[in-house]
PDB file of C-alpha atoms in Angstrom:
ATOM      1  CA  UNK M 148       0.156  -0.107   0.366  1.00 81.00           C
ATOM      2  CA  UNK M 149       1.042   3.579  -0.672  1.00 93.00           C
ATOM      3  CA  UNK M 150       2.133   5.791   2.047  1.00 98.00           C
ATOM      4  CA  UNK M 151       2.318   9.771   2.628  1.00 98.00           C
ATOM      5  CA  UNK M 152       5.512  10.858   4.107  1.00 98.00           C
ATOM      6  CA  UNK M 153       7.057  14.323   4.925  1.00 98.00           C
ATOM      7  CA  UNK M 154      11.028  15.131   4.566  1.00 98.00           C
ATOM      8  CA  UNK M 155      13.033  17.638   5.433  1.00 98.00           C
ATOM      9  CA  UNK M 156      16.291  18.962   3.518  1.00 97.00           C
ATOM     10  CA  UNK M 157      14.924  17.292   0.109  1.00 97.00           C
ATOM     11  CA  UNK M 158      16.971  19.893  -2.283  1.00 95.00           C
ATOM     12  CA  UNK M 159      19.654  17.528  -2.228  1.00 94.00           C
ATOM     13  CA  UNK M 160      21.394  14.394  -0.412  1.00 94.00           C
ATOM     14  CA  UNK M 161      19.253  11.601   0.900  1.00 96.00           C
ATOM     15  CA  UNK M 162      15.944  13.888   1.282  1.00 97.00           C
ATOM     16  CA  UNK M 163      16.413  14.196  -2.810  1.00 97.00           C
ATOM     17  CA  UNK M 164      16.874  10.968  -3.623  1.00 97.00           C
ATOM     18  CA  UNK M 165      14.134  10.146  -1.472  1.00 98.00           C
ATOM     19  CA  UNK M 166      11.461  12.653  -2.760  1.00 98.00           C
ATOM     20  CA  UNK M 167      12.388  10.660  -6.037  1.00 98.00           C
ATOM     21  CA  UNK M 168      11.937   6.934  -5.337  1.00 98.00           C
ATOM     22  CA  UNK M 169       9.035   7.639  -3.015  1.00 98.00           C
ATOM     23  CA  UNK M 170       7.393   9.361  -5.775  1.00 98.00           C
ATOM     24  CA  UNK M 171       8.272   7.173  -8.989  1.00 98.00           C
ATOM     25  CA  UNK M 172       6.957   4.212  -6.837  1.00 97.00           C
ATOM     26  CA  UNK M 173       3.229   5.450  -6.247  1.00 98.00           C
ATOM     27  CA  UNK M 174       3.374   7.286  -3.200  1.00 98.00           C
ATOM     28  CA  UNK M 175       2.432  10.455  -1.912  1.00 98.00           C
ATOM     29  CA  UNK M 176       5.574  13.016  -0.358  1.00 98.00           C
ATOM     30  CA  UNK M 177       5.232  16.437   1.438  1.00 98.00           C
ATOM     31  CA  UNK M 178       8.505  17.849   0.671  1.00 98.00           C
ATOM     32  CA  UNK M 179      10.291  20.514   2.242  1.00 98.00           C
ATOM     33  CA  UNK M 180      12.918  22.863   1.606  1.00 97.00           C
ATOM     34  CA  UNK M 181      14.642  26.004   1.957  1.00 96.00           C
ATOM     35  CA  UNK M 182      13.833  26.721  -2.105  1.00 96.00           C
ATOM     36  CA  UNK M 183      10.737  25.024  -3.207  1.00 96.00           C
ATOM     37  CA  UNK M 184      11.443  26.299  -6.482  1.00 97.00           C
ATOM     38  CA  UNK M 185      14.636  23.345  -7.291  1.00 97.00           C
ATOM     39  CA  UNK M 186      11.541  20.695  -6.769  1.00 98.00           C
ATOM     40  CA  UNK M 187       9.826  22.206  -9.640  1.00 97.00           C
ATOM     41  CA  UNK M 188      10.016  19.918 -12.589  1.00 97.00           C
ATOM     42  CA  UNK M 189       9.150  17.277  -9.727  1.00 98.00           C
ATOM     43  CA  UNK M 190       6.153  18.997  -8.809  1.00 97.00           C
ATOM     44  CA  UNK M 191       5.388  19.350 -12.949  1.00 97.00           C
ATOM     45  CA  UNK M 192       6.032  15.412 -13.186  1.00 98.00           C
ATOM     46  CA  UNK M 193       3.946  14.227  -9.986  1.00 98.00           C
ATOM     47  CA  UNK M 194       1.418  17.256  -9.471  1.00 97.00           C
ATOM     48  CA  UNK M 195      -1.023  15.696  -7.276  1.00 96.00           C
ATOM     49  CA  UNK M 196       1.561  13.571  -5.223  1.00 98.00           C
ATOM     50  CA  UNK M 197       4.240  16.222  -3.925  1.00 98.00           C
ATOM     51  CA  UNK M 198       3.277  18.364  -1.573  1.00 98.00           C
ATOM     52  CA  UNK M 199       5.760  21.523  -1.531  1.00 98.00           C
ATOM     53  CA  UNK M 200       6.855  24.213   1.077  1.00 98.00           C
ATOM     54  CA  UNK M 201       9.329  26.151   1.423  1.00 98.00           C
ATOM     55  CA  UNK M 202      11.338  25.623   5.292  1.00 98.00           C
ATOM     56  CA  UNK M 203      13.893  26.755   7.457  1.00 97.00           C
ATOM     57  CA  UNK M 204      13.886  24.178  10.016  1.00 98.00           C
ATOM     58  CA  UNK M 205      16.026  27.196  12.506  1.00 97.00           C
ATOM     59  CA  UNK M 206      12.725  29.170  12.636  1.00 96.00           C
ATOM     60  CA  UNK M 207      10.602  27.034  15.108  1.00 95.00           C
ATOM     61  CA  UNK M 208       7.490  28.582  13.846  1.00 95.00           C
ATOM     62  CA  UNK M 209       7.888  28.373  10.584  1.00 96.00           C
ATOM     63  CA  UNK M 210       8.531  24.180  11.210  1.00 98.00           C
ATOM     64  CA  UNK M 211       5.015  24.058  13.573  1.00 98.00           C
ATOM     65  CA  UNK M 212       2.465  25.845  10.657  1.00 98.00           C
ATOM     66  CA  UNK M 213       4.467  24.067   8.051  1.00 98.00           C
ATOM     67  CA  UNK M 214       4.025  20.873   9.470  1.00 98.00           C
ATOM     68  CA  UNK M 215       0.282  21.701  10.677  1.00 98.00           C
ATOM     69  CA  UNK M 216      -0.328  22.309   7.466  1.00 98.00           C
ATOM     70  CA  UNK M 217       1.388  19.067   5.680  1.00 98.00           C
ATOM     71  CA  UNK M 218      -1.131  16.996   8.223  1.00 98.00           C
ATOM     72  CA  UNK M 219      -4.500  19.647   7.621  1.00 98.00           C
ATOM     73  CA  UNK M 220      -3.843  19.259   3.911  1.00 97.00           C
ATOM     74  CA  UNK M 221      -2.650  15.497   3.192  1.00 97.00           C
ATOM     75  CA  UNK M 222      -4.972  13.896   5.904  1.00 95.00           C
ATOM     76  CA  UNK M 223      -2.847  11.206   7.474  1.00 96.00           C
ATOM     77  CA  UNK M 224       1.412  11.036   7.447  1.00 98.00           C
ATOM     78  CA  UNK M 225       2.732   8.052   8.060  1.00 98.00           C
ATOM     79  CA  UNK M 226       6.518   8.661   8.127  1.00 98.00           C
ATOM     80  CA  UNK M 227       8.161  11.853   8.827  1.00 98.00           C
ATOM     81  CA  UNK M 228      11.723  12.090   7.797  1.00 98.00           C
ATOM     82  CA  UNK M 229      13.960  14.164   9.776  1.00 98.00           C
ATOM     83  CA  UNK M 230      16.875  14.813   7.240  1.00 98.00           C
ATOM     84  CA  UNK M 231      17.897  18.490   6.993  1.00 97.00           C
ATOM     85  CA  UNK M 232      21.650  19.331   8.078  1.00 96.00           C
ATOM     86  CA  UNK M 233      24.960  19.687   6.712  1.00 95.00           C
ATOM     87  CA  UNK M 234      28.306  19.325   8.112  1.00 94.00           C
ATOM     88  CA  UNK M 235      31.023  21.619   9.146  1.00 95.00           C
ATOM     89  CA  UNK M 236      35.152  20.965   9.274  1.00 94.00           C
ATOM     90  CA  UNK M 237      37.776  22.226  11.130  1.00 94.00           C
ATOM     91  CA  UNK M 238      39.062  21.749  14.775  1.00 95.00           C
ATOM     92  CA  UNK M 239      37.506  22.913  17.710  1.00 97.00           C
ATOM     93  CA  UNK M 240      39.173  26.017  18.244  1.00 96.00           C
ATOM     94  CA  UNK M 241      39.426  27.011  14.259  1.00 97.00           C
ATOM     95  CA  UNK M 242      35.591  27.021  14.432  1.00 98.00           C
ATOM     96  CA  UNK M 243      33.586  30.348  14.769  1.00 98.00           C
ATOM     97  CA  UNK M 244      31.432  31.093  17.395  1.00 98.00           C
ATOM     98  CA  UNK M 245      28.364  32.028  14.316  1.00 98.00           C
ATOM     99  CA  UNK M 246      29.451  28.284  12.550  1.00 98.00           C
ATOM    100  CA  UNK M 247      28.989  26.274  15.846  1.00 98.00           C
ATOM    101  CA  UNK M 248      25.451  28.881  16.507  1.00 98.00           C
ATOM    102  CA  UNK M 249      24.249  28.016  12.848  1.00 97.00           C
ATOM    103  CA  UNK M 250      25.437  24.259  12.984  1.00 98.00           C
ATOM    104  CA  UNK M 251      23.472  23.477  16.280  1.00 98.00           C
ATOM    105  CA  UNK M 252      20.368  25.469  14.827  1.00 98.00           C
ATOM    106  CA  UNK M 253      19.995  23.256  12.205  1.00 98.00           C
ATOM    107  CA  UNK M 254      21.539  19.796  13.007  1.00 98.00           C
ATOM    108  CA  UNK M 255      19.637  19.723  16.654  1.00 98.00           C
ATOM    109  CA  UNK M 256      17.286  22.247  17.482  1.00 98.00           C
ATOM    110  CA  UNK M 257      16.335  22.384  13.786  1.00 98.00           C
ATOM    111  CA  UNK M 258      15.581  18.367  14.088  1.00 98.00           C
ATOM    112  CA  UNK M 259      14.133  17.858  17.400  1.00 98.00           C
ATOM    113  CA  UNK M 260      11.252  20.809  16.535  1.00 98.00           C
ATOM    114  CA  UNK M 261       9.845  19.167  13.535  1.00 98.00           C
ATOM    115  CA  UNK M 262       9.802  16.305  15.678  1.00 98.00           C
ATOM    116  CA  UNK M 263       7.856  17.892  18.543  1.00 98.00           C
ATOM    117  CA  UNK M 264       5.582  19.077  15.671  1.00 98.00           C
ATOM    118  CA  UNK M 265       4.703  16.263  14.105  1.00 98.00           C
ATOM    119  CA  UNK M 266       3.922  14.351  17.660  1.00 98.00           C
ATOM    120  CA  UNK M 267       0.698  15.749  18.378  1.00 98.00           C
ATOM    121  CA  UNK M 268      -0.327  14.843  15.138  1.00 98.00           C
ATOM    122  CA  UNK M 269       1.094  11.299  15.047  1.00 98.00           C
ATOM    123  CA  UNK M 270      -0.702  10.529  18.178  1.00 98.00           C
ATOM    124  CA  UNK M 271      -3.880  12.095  17.561  1.00 98.00           C
ATOM    125  CA  UNK M 272      -4.243   9.522  13.999  1.00 98.00           C
ATOM    126  CA  UNK M 273      -3.228   6.580  16.377  1.00 98.00           C
ATOM    127  CA  UNK M 274       0.681   6.281  15.512  1.00 98.00           C
ATOM    128  CA  UNK M 275       3.146   6.420  12.438  1.00 98.00           C
ATOM    129  CA  UNK M 276       6.658   6.441  12.298  1.00 98.00           C
ATOM    130  CA  UNK M 277       9.991   9.086  12.508  1.00 98.00           C
ATOM    131  CA  UNK M 278      13.083   8.378  10.909  1.00 98.00           C
ATOM    132  CA  UNK M 279      16.158  10.706  11.998  1.00 98.00           C
ATOM    133  CA  UNK M 280      18.746  11.117   9.711  1.00 98.00           C
ATOM    134  CA  UNK M 281      22.241  10.629  11.921  1.00 98.00           C
ATOM    135  CA  UNK M 282      25.323   9.197  10.954  1.00 97.00           C
ATOM    136  CA  UNK M 283      28.111   6.678  12.175  1.00 97.00           C
ATOM    137  CA  UNK M 284      28.957  10.068  13.087  1.00 97.00           C
ATOM    138  CA  UNK M 285      26.733   9.383  16.005  1.00 98.00           C
ATOM    139  CA  UNK M 286      28.959   6.263  17.317  1.00 98.00           C
ATOM    140  CA  UNK M 287      32.172   7.372  16.524  1.00 97.00           C
ATOM    141  CA  UNK M 288      34.320  10.284  16.170  1.00 96.00           C
ATOM    142  CA  UNK M 289      37.009  11.572  13.548  1.00 93.00           C
ATOM    143  CA  UNK M 290      39.109  14.794  14.427  1.00 93.00           C
ATOM    144  CA  UNK M 291      37.838  17.748  13.016  1.00 93.00           C
ATOM    145  CA  UNK M 292      34.276  16.894  13.081  1.00 95.00           C
ATOM    146  CA  UNK M 293      33.641  18.224  16.423  1.00 97.00           C
ATOM    147  CA  UNK M 294      30.813  19.909  16.160  1.00 97.00           C
ATOM    148  CA  UNK M 295      29.057  17.714  13.470  1.00 97.00           C
ATOM    149  CA  UNK M 296      28.999  14.683  16.422  1.00 98.00           C
ATOM    150  CA  UNK M 297      28.164  16.833  18.644  1.00 98.00           C
ATOM    151  CA  UNK M 298      25.210  17.334  16.442  1.00 98.00           C
ATOM    152  CA  UNK M 299      24.559  13.342  15.943  1.00 98.00           C
ATOM    153  CA  UNK M 300      25.159  12.083  19.519  1.00 98.00           C
ATOM    154  CA  UNK M 301      22.876  14.854  20.730  1.00 98.00           C
ATOM    155  CA  UNK M 302      19.916  13.551  18.477  1.00 98.00           C
ATOM    156  CA  UNK M 303      20.858   9.585  19.284  1.00 98.00           C
ATOM    157  CA  UNK M 304      19.973  10.571  23.354  1.00 98.00           C
ATOM    158  CA  UNK M 305      16.962  13.291  22.309  1.00 98.00           C
ATOM    159  CA  UNK M 306      15.044  10.046  20.154  1.00 98.00           C
ATOM    160  CA  UNK M 307      16.499   7.152  22.622  1.00 98.00           C
ATOM    161  CA  UNK M 308      14.177   9.205  25.415  1.00 98.00           C
ATOM    162  CA  UNK M 309      11.388  10.518  23.155  1.00 98.00           C
ATOM    163  CA  UNK M 310      10.783   7.197  21.593  1.00 98.00           C
ATOM    164  CA  UNK M 311      10.392   5.662  25.241  1.00 98.00           C
ATOM    165  CA  UNK M 312       7.996   8.623  26.197  1.00 98.00           C
ATOM    166  CA  UNK M 313       5.651   8.002  22.986  1.00 98.00           C
ATOM    167  CA  UNK M 314       5.832   4.469  22.523  1.00 98.00           C
ATOM    168  CA  UNK M 315       2.732   3.740  23.892  1.00 98.00           C
ATOM    169  CA  UNK M 316       1.031   5.646  21.056  1.00 98.00           C
ATOM    170  CA  UNK M 317       2.104   3.904  18.423  1.00 98.00           C
ATOM    171  CA  UNK M 318       4.733   5.802  17.147  1.00 98.00           C
ATOM    172  CA  UNK M 319       7.892   4.332  16.588  1.00 98.00           C
ATOM    173  CA  UNK M 320      11.537   6.101  15.709  1.00 98.00           C
ATOM    174  CA  UNK M 321      14.724   4.050  13.416  1.00 98.00           C
ATOM    175  CA  UNK M 322      17.578   6.307  14.069  1.00 98.00           C
ATOM    176  CA  UNK M 323      19.284   6.032  10.320  1.00 98.00           C
ATOM    177  CA  UNK M 324      23.479   5.803  10.860  1.00 98.00           C
ATOM    178  CA  UNK M 325      24.711   6.184   7.120  1.00 97.00           C
ATOM    179  CA  UNK M 326      28.299   5.710   6.689  1.00 96.00           C
ATOM    180  CA  UNK M 327      30.405   7.453   4.062  1.00 92.00           C
ATOM    181  CA  UNK M 328      28.050   7.842   0.540  1.00 88.00           C
ATOM    182  CA  UNK M 329      28.580   9.712  -2.352  1.00 78.00           C
ATOM    183  CA  UNK M 330      25.930  12.236  -2.102  1.00 70.00           C
ATOM    184  CA  UNK M 331      26.140  16.200  -1.740  1.00 65.00           C
ATOM    185  CA  UNK M 332      26.936  15.641   1.470  1.00 70.00           C
ATOM    186  CA  UNK M 333      30.855  16.805   1.591  1.00 69.00           C
ATOM    187  CA  UNK M 334      30.519  19.285  -1.046  1.00 71.00           C
ATOM    188  CA  UNK M 335      28.435  21.382   0.969  1.00 77.00           C
ATOM    189  CA  UNK M 336      29.905  21.033   4.289  1.00 87.00           C
ATOM    190  CA  UNK M 337      31.277  23.699   5.702  1.00 94.00           C
ATOM    191  CA  UNK M 338      34.797  24.748   6.556  1.00 93.00           C
ATOM    192  CA  UNK M 339      36.362  26.109   9.646  1.00 94.00           C
ATOM    193  CA  UNK M 340      38.795  29.145   8.396  1.00 94.00           C
ATOM    194  CA  UNK M 341      42.220  27.037   8.771  1.00 93.00           C
ATOM    195  CA  UNK M 342      44.617  27.960  11.675  1.00 95.00           C
ATOM    196  CA  UNK M 343      48.697  27.040  10.889  1.00 95.00           C
ATOM    197  CA  UNK M 344      48.835  24.953  14.075  1.00 94.00           C
ATOM    198  CA  UNK M 345      46.956  22.233  12.652  1.00 92.00           C
ATOM    199  CA  UNK M 346      48.474  22.109   9.374  1.00 90.00           C
ATOM    200  CA  UNK M 347      50.502  19.118  10.048  1.00 87.00           C
ATOM    201  CA  UNK M 348      48.082  17.133  12.347  1.00 86.00           C
ATOM    202  CA  UNK M 349      45.694  14.218  11.139  1.00 80.00           C
ATOM    203  CA  UNK M 350      42.646  16.821  10.449  1.00 84.00           C
ATOM    204  CA  UNK M 351      43.947  18.450   7.132  1.00 79.00           C
ATOM    205  CA  UNK M 352      44.860  14.272   5.944  1.00 77.00           C
ATOM    206  CA  UNK M 353      41.625  13.475   6.754  1.00 75.00           C
ATOM    207  CA  UNK M 354      39.560  15.488   5.696  1.00 68.00           C
ATOM    208  CA  UNK M 355      41.182  15.761   1.787  1.00 69.00           C
ATOM    209  CA  UNK M 356      41.115  12.365   1.888  1.00 71.00           C
ATOM    210  CA  UNK M 357      37.391  11.454   2.918  1.00 70.00           C
ATOM    211  CA  UNK M 358      36.471   8.471   1.279  1.00 75.00           C
ATOM    212  CA  UNK M 359      32.898   7.364  -0.216  1.00 83.00           C
ATOM    213  CA  UNK M 360      32.287   3.997   0.560  1.00 89.00           C
ATOM    214  CA  UNK M 361      28.276   3.103   0.231  1.00 93.00           C
ATOM    215  CA  UNK M 362      25.700   3.689  -2.238  1.00 95.00           C
ATOM    216  CA  UNK M 363      23.391   6.510  -1.970  1.00 95.00           C
ATOM    217  CA  UNK M 364      20.494   4.723  -3.986  1.00 96.00           C
ATOM    218  CA  UNK M 365      20.964   1.330  -1.451  1.00 97.00           C
ATOM    219  CA  UNK M 366      21.051   3.185   1.351  1.00 97.00           C
ATOM    220  CA  UNK M 367      17.832   4.921   0.532  1.00 98.00           C
ATOM    221  CA  UNK M 368      16.807   1.461  -0.244  1.00 98.00           C
ATOM    222  CA  UNK M 369      16.617   0.613   3.192  1.00 98.00           C
ATOM    223  CA  UNK M 370      15.536   3.477   4.506  1.00 98.00           C
ATOM    224  CA  UNK M 371      12.197   2.979   3.151  1.00 98.00           C
ATOM    225  CA  UNK M 372      12.402  -1.021   3.589  1.00 98.00           C
ATOM    226  CA  UNK M 373      12.726  -0.422   7.358  1.00 98.00           C
ATOM    227  CA  UNK M 374       9.332   1.690   7.717  1.00 98.00           C
ATOM    228  CA  UNK M 375       7.802  -1.459   6.648  1.00 97.00           C
ATOM    229  CA  UNK M 376       9.308  -3.383   9.920  1.00 97.00           C
ATOM    230  CA  UNK M 377       7.760  -4.070  12.833  1.00 95.00           C
ATOM    231  CA  UNK M 378       8.781  -3.597  15.434  1.00 97.00           C
ATOM    232  CA  UNK M 379      10.686  -0.237  14.194  1.00 98.00           C
ATOM    233  CA  UNK M 380      14.772  -0.905  13.821  1.00 98.00           C
ATOM    234  CA  UNK M 381      16.113   1.428  16.474  1.00 98.00           C
ATOM    235  CA  UNK M 382      19.404   2.003  14.379  1.00 98.00           C
ATOM    236  CA  UNK M 383      19.619   1.306  10.949  1.00 98.00           C
ATOM    237  CA  UNK M 384      23.354   1.093  10.311  1.00 98.00           C
ATOM    238  CA  UNK M 385      24.467   1.477   6.572  1.00 98.00           C
ATOM    239  CA  UNK M 386      27.583   0.945   4.619  1.00 97.00           C
ATOM    240  CA  UNK M 387      30.176  -1.789   5.610  1.00 97.00           C
ATOM    241  CA  UNK M 388      32.522   1.207   6.952  1.00 96.00           C
ATOM    242  CA  UNK M 389      29.682   2.696   9.024  1.00 97.00           C
ATOM    243  CA  UNK M 390      29.224  -1.166  10.451  1.00 98.00           C
ATOM    244  CA  UNK M 391      33.269  -1.850  10.476  1.00 98.00           C
ATOM    245  CA  UNK M 392      33.764   1.226  12.892  1.00 97.00           C
ATOM    246  CA  UNK M 393      30.558   1.945  14.931  1.00 98.00           C
ATOM    247  CA  UNK M 394      30.980  -2.312  15.895  1.00 98.00           C
ATOM    248  CA  UNK M 395      34.751  -1.487  17.135  1.00 98.00           C
ATOM    249  CA  UNK M 396      33.702   1.791  18.919  1.00 98.00           C
ATOM    250  CA  UNK M 397      31.099  -0.123  20.909  1.00 98.00           C
ATOM    251  CA  UNK M 398      33.097  -2.955  21.290  1.00 98.00           C
ATOM    252  CA  UNK M 399      35.917  -0.639  23.057  1.00 98.00           C
ATOM    253  CA  UNK M 400      33.004   1.237  25.034  1.00 98.00           C
ATOM    254  CA  UNK M 401      31.898  -2.058  26.601  1.00 98.00           C
ATOM    255  CA  UNK M 402      35.233  -3.401  27.364  1.00 98.00           C
ATOM    256  CA  UNK M 403      36.411   0.246  28.811  1.00 98.00           C
ATOM    257  CA  UNK M 404      33.014   0.265  31.058  1.00 98.00           C
ATOM    258  CA  UNK M 405      33.752  -3.703  32.304  1.00 98.00           C
ATOM    259  CA  UNK M 406      37.414  -2.746  33.446  1.00 98.00           C
ATOM    260  CA  UNK M 407      35.780  -0.183  35.614  1.00 98.00           C
ATOM    261  CA  UNK M 408      32.659  -2.553  37.639  1.00 98.00           C
ATOM    262  CA  UNK M 409      34.662  -2.799  40.388  1.00 98.00           C
ATOM    263  CA  UNK M 410      35.427   0.999  40.769  1.00 98.00           C
ATOM    264  CA  UNK M 411      31.755   2.124  39.816  1.00 98.00           C
ATOM    265  CA  UNK M 412      30.371  -0.564  42.320  1.00 98.00           C
ATOM    266  CA  UNK M 413      32.398   0.556  45.243  1.00 98.00           C
ATOM    267  CA  UNK M 414      31.394   4.513  45.056  1.00 98.00           C
ATOM    268  CA  UNK M 415      27.485   3.093  45.997  1.00 98.00           C
ATOM    269  CA  UNK M 416      26.371   3.952  49.864  1.00 97.00           C
ATOM    270  CA  UNK M 417      26.859   1.974  52.569  1.00 94.00           C
TER     271      UNK M 417
END
């Protein structure tokens, strides 16, 4: 059966690929982006199944209005995809205050407000699915991406808690954790003004030789397929690099925790 989707950040990358694939298979899509004219050709091709709206997720009042309008005009929305976001690269001390605020306002506060705006509608209609685009960077870290990791780790914690709050309303969440992929993500990454002190560190080498392991089309295929599984997978790790690196990070983290068991228990009150 066809579904109705609400997706943020549909101008490029995973958001655009999702929108195109869903429309091609017969679903309805409420696609939001900063400049709806970018999807004018898709609108001409799918006039009755593509609903477009301008949305800047950093404007909370705008988020609530657009989400409310989408549910009012389309009726039931089965899947909400919180996808809008971007990358910010540079050593922590290279980043400006404005760059930090802009990233957190988009990737964290924007994502939180999209989810908060959708929850009352999903609760009233008896349930639904929310896909939050995270990253393998919500589980593992690389030098030079500290603020990007901050944003993804933050959303992982938010979703973990909110999923428990709304489970009884038949609202389920999936954190999508892609590895590297051939999308516009790296091209759209904001770069800090470099400091000479970091010129010979691993940061420069990593960012200059960023790989692309995953296939964005295959990743989107699995995102869509995940919405047909019940219960919803809490996390969807995509790409061999993501699986390998996340597995190593979790294994190391668990080993560190096990090593501190005696210390942890020794601090209980008598």
